[in-house]
mmCIF file of C-alpha atoms in Angstrom:
data_model
loop_
_atom_site.group_PDB
_atom_site.id
_atom_site.type_symbol
_atom_site.label_atom_id
_atom_site.label_comp_id
_atom_site.label_asym_id
_atom_site.label_seq_id
_atom_site.Cartn_x
_atom_site.Cartn_y
_atom_site.Cartn_z
ATOM 1 C CA MET A 7 0.000 0.000 0.000
ATOM 2 C CA GLY A 8 1.142 3.567 -0.511
ATOM 3 C CA ARG A 9 1.894 6.113 2.096
ATOM 4 C CA PRO A 10 -1.024 8.124 3.501
ATOM 5 C CA MET A 11 -1.663 11.456 1.814
ATOM 6 C CA LYS A 12 -1.812 14.482 4.071
ATOM 7 C CA TYR A 13 -3.743 17.316 2.474
ATOM 8 C CA SER A 14 -4.140 20.758 3.923
ATOM 9 C CA PRO A 15 -5.878 23.427 1.828
ATOM 10 C CA ALA A 16 -3.975 26.149 3.694
ATOM 11 C CA GLN A 17 -0.586 24.897 2.486
ATOM 12 C CA ALA A 18 0.600 24.283 -1.053
ATOM 13 C CA SER A 19 1.367 20.647 -1.814
ATOM 14 C CA LYS A 20 5.092 20.030 -2.386
ATOM 15 C CA LEU A 21 6.772 16.965 -3.811
ATOM 16 C CA SER A 22 10.034 15.637 -2.412
ATOM 17 C CA GLU A 23 13.223 15.785 -4.488
ATOM 18 C CA GLU A 24 12.974 12.034 -5.155
ATOM 19 C CA GLU A 25 9.399 12.395 -6.428
ATOM 20 C CA VAL A 26 10.365 15.327 -8.669
ATOM 21 C CA ALA A 27 13.314 13.371 -10.105
ATOM 22 C CA ARG A 28 11.068 10.320 -10.691
ATOM 23 C CA TYR A 29 8.301 12.217 -12.498
ATOM 24 C CA LYS A 30 10.878 14.030 -14.662
ATOM 25 C CA ALA A 31 12.472 10.691 -15.585
ATOM 26 C CA ILE A 32 9.057 9.229 -16.462
ATOM 27 C CA SER A 33 8.212 12.318 -18.514
ATOM 28 C CA ALA A 34 11.509 12.104 -20.419
ATOM 29 C CA GLU A 35 11.004 8.365 -21.035
ATOM 30 C CA VAL A 36 7.484 8.860 -22.376
ATOM 31 C CA SER A 37 8.574 11.808 -24.537
ATOM 32 C CA ALA A 38 11.396 9.732 -26.034
ATOM 33 C CA LYS A 39 9.023 6.859 -26.822
ATOM 34 C CA GLY A 40 6.585 9.321 -28.375
ATOM 35 C CA LYS A 41 9.272 10.746 -30.656
ATOM 36 C CA ASP A 42 10.551 7.277 -31.645
ATOM 37 C CA LYS A 43 6.985 5.998 -32.059
ATOM 38 C CA SER A 44 8.075 3.016 -29.980
ATOM 39 C CA ALA A 45 5.352 3.313 -27.349
ATOM 40 C CA ASP A 46 3.671 -0.063 -27.017
ATOM 41 C CA ALA A 47 0.022 0.282 -25.992
ATOM 42 C CA LYS A 48 -0.437 -3.483 -25.668
ATOM 43 C CA ALA A 49 2.474 -3.798 -23.216
ATOM 44 C CA ALA A 50 1.162 -0.829 -21.227
ATOM 45 C CA ALA A 51 -2.301 -2.429 -21.040
ATOM 46 C CA GLU A 52 -0.746 -5.695 -19.835
ATOM 47 C CA ARG A 53 1.206 -3.848 -17.115
ATOM 48 C CA ILE A 54 -1.999 -2.113 -16.004
ATOM 49 C CA GLU A 55 -3.856 -5.443 -15.914
ATOM 50 C CA ALA A 56 -1.054 -6.999 -13.838
ATOM 51 C CA ALA A 57 -1.144 -4.059 -11.406
ATOM 52 C CA VAL A 58 -4.934 -4.320 -11.009
ATOM 53 C CA THR A 59 -4.690 -8.085 -10.435
ATOM 54 C CA SER A 60 -1.964 -7.549 -7.844
ATOM 55 C CA ALA A 61 -4.050 -4.881 -6.077
ATOM 56 C CA ALA A 62 -7.075 -7.202 -6.008
ATOM 57 C CA ALA A 63 -4.957 -10.012 -4.535
ATOM 58 C CA ASP A 64 -3.585 -7.634 -1.885
ATOM 59 C CA ALA A 65 -7.082 -6.463 -0.978
ATOM 60 C CA LYS A 66 -8.313 -10.036 -0.708
ATOM 61 C CA LYS A 67 -5.336 -10.951 1.488
ATOM 62 C CA ASN A 68 -5.735 -7.884 3.722
ATOM 63 C CA TYR A 69 -9.436 -8.479 4.322
ATOM 64 C CA GLY A 70 -8.840 -12.141 5.226
ATOM 65 C CA ASN A 71 -11.196 -13.577 2.624
ATOM 66 C CA ASP A 72 -8.758 -16.041 1.090
ATOM 67 C CA GLU A 73 -11.151 -18.997 1.161
ATOM 68 C CA GLU A 74 -14.479 -17.257 0.935
ATOM 69 C CA VAL A 75 -15.622 -14.821 -1.726
ATOM 70 C CA ASP A 76 -17.937 -12.037 -0.577
ATOM 71 C CA GLU A 77 -20.982 -12.554 -2.730
ATOM 72 C CA ILE A 78 -24.644 -12.284 -1.908
ATOM 73 C CA GLN A 79 -26.418 -15.531 -2.652
ATOM 74 C CA THR A 80 -29.982 -14.582 -3.565
ATOM 75 C CA SER A 81 -30.945 -18.263 -3.730
ATOM 76 C CA ASP A 82 -30.108 -18.721 -0.018
ATOM 77 C CA ALA A 83 -33.141 -19.362 2.201
ATOM 78 C CA ASP A 84 -32.003 -16.671 4.666
ATOM 79 C CA PHE A 85 -31.812 -13.990 1.947
ATOM 80 C CA VAL A 86 -34.753 -11.599 2.338
ATOM 81 C CA GLY A 87 -33.498 -8.736 0.170
ATOM 82 C CA ILE A 88 -31.466 -5.585 0.502
ATOM 83 C CA VAL A 89 -33.150 -2.371 1.629
ATOM 84 C CA VAL A 90 -32.114 0.296 -0.882
ATOM 85 C CA SER A 91 -34.135 3.123 0.661
ATOM 86 C CA SER A 92 -36.997 3.429 3.116
ATOM 87 C CA GLU A 93 -39.496 2.065 0.597
ATOM 88 C CA ALA A 94 -37.397 0.095 -1.895
ATOM 89 C CA VAL A 95 -36.086 -3.423 -1.401
ATOM 90 C CA SER A 96 -33.890 -5.152 -3.955
ATOM 91 C CA GLY A 97 -34.578 -8.863 -4.272
ATOM 92 C CA GLY A 98 -37.374 -9.154 -1.740
ATOM 93 C CA GLU A 99 -40.470 -7.607 -0.254
ATOM 94 C CA LEU A 100 -40.727 -5.074 2.548
ATOM 95 C CA ASN A 101 -42.999 -6.458 5.266
ATOM 96 C CA VAL A 102 -43.958 -4.061 8.037
ATOM 97 C CA ASN A 103 -45.322 -5.569 11.250
ATOM 98 C CA LEU A 104 -46.472 -3.182 13.985
ATOM 99 C CA ASP A 105 -47.971 -5.795 16.322
ATOM 100 C CA ASP A 106 -45.213 -5.417 18.904
ATOM 101 C CA VAL A 107 -45.139 -1.607 18.789
ATOM 102 C CA TYR A 108 -46.708 0.178 21.771
ATOM 103 C CA PHE A 109 -48.354 3.501 21.016
ATOM 104 C CA GLU A 110 -48.355 5.623 24.143
ATOM 105 C CA GLU A 111 -51.680 7.281 24.858
ATOM 106 C CA PRO A 112 -52.680 9.547 27.736
ATOM 107 C CA LYS A 113 -54.194 7.631 30.655
ATOM 108 C CA VAL A 114 -56.732 10.374 31.456
ATOM 109 C CA VAL A 115 -58.599 12.095 28.662
ATOM 110 C CA VAL A 116 -59.276 15.738 29.444
ATOM 111 C CA GLU A 117 -62.221 17.275 27.667
ATOM 112 C CA GLU A 118 -61.589 20.672 26.215
ATOM 113 C CA GLU A 119 -63.723 23.482 27.547
ATOM 114 C CA GLU A 120 -65.908 25.116 24.971
ATOM 115 C CA GLU A 121 -65.264 28.757 24.441
ATOM 116 C CA GLU A 122 -68.061 30.974 25.621
ATOM 117 C CA ALA A 123 -69.900 32.869 22.960
ATOM 118 C CA ASN A 124 -68.431 36.322 22.901
ATOM 119 C CA ASP A 125 -70.690 38.949 21.341
ATOM 120 C CA ASP A 126 -68.007 41.571 21.723
ATOM 121 C CA GLU A 127 -65.940 40.087 18.934
ATOM 122 C CA ARG A 128 -65.325 42.375 16.039
ATOM 123 C CA SER A 129 -66.928 41.413 12.750
ATOM 124 C CA LEU A 130 -64.405 40.067 10.296
ATOM 125 C CA TRP A 131 -66.534 41.084 7.325
ATOM 126 C CA GLY A 132 -65.656 44.735 7.031
ATOM 127 C CA ASP A 133 -64.795 47.918 8.857
ATOM 128 C CA GLY A 134 -67.528 47.850 11.458
ATOM 129 C CA ASP A 135 -70.309 47.101 8.963
ATOM 130 C CA ASN A 136 -72.411 44.041 9.513
ATOM 131 C CA ASP A 137 -72.170 41.101 7.143
ATOM 132 C CA PRO A 138 -75.010 41.336 4.580
ATOM 133 C CA ALA A 139 -75.445 37.558 4.700
ATOM 134 C CA ASP A 140 -76.329 37.837 8.393
ATOM 135 C CA GLU A 141 -78.948 40.515 7.659
ATOM 136 C CA LYS A 142 -80.692 38.301 5.094
ATOM 137 C CA ALA A 143 -80.815 35.462 7.613
ATOM 138 C CA ASP A 144 -82.380 37.774 10.218
ATOM 139 C CA ASP A 145 -85.202 38.873 7.849
#
């Protein structure tokens, strides 16, 4: 594995002298191959494939799964699905059972007192005028 990267946005990132020398050597090597037209894409792809295979083997070794591959067996009897979100299940059905849930309710129900009719309330119809609908009902 590589060394841990320490990033701080307040400070500019600086490469060591070894890293600068290495990237300049790589740049010169690639430039020379580009000028000679000797760059081999197939060999580069094979090196990349070997590096990816090596990284996968390292990851498998580090996680301790040498004998067992981490796969989800949907045919297993214990597999009930994977919850993707609160309402979506991949490979199964979402069954909600609220039988064992206790809903707390108040032990004593208090009846609300009715508000007394207040004739002093201001009419909401207009500026002190009575509502014409009330006048028709009175007639």
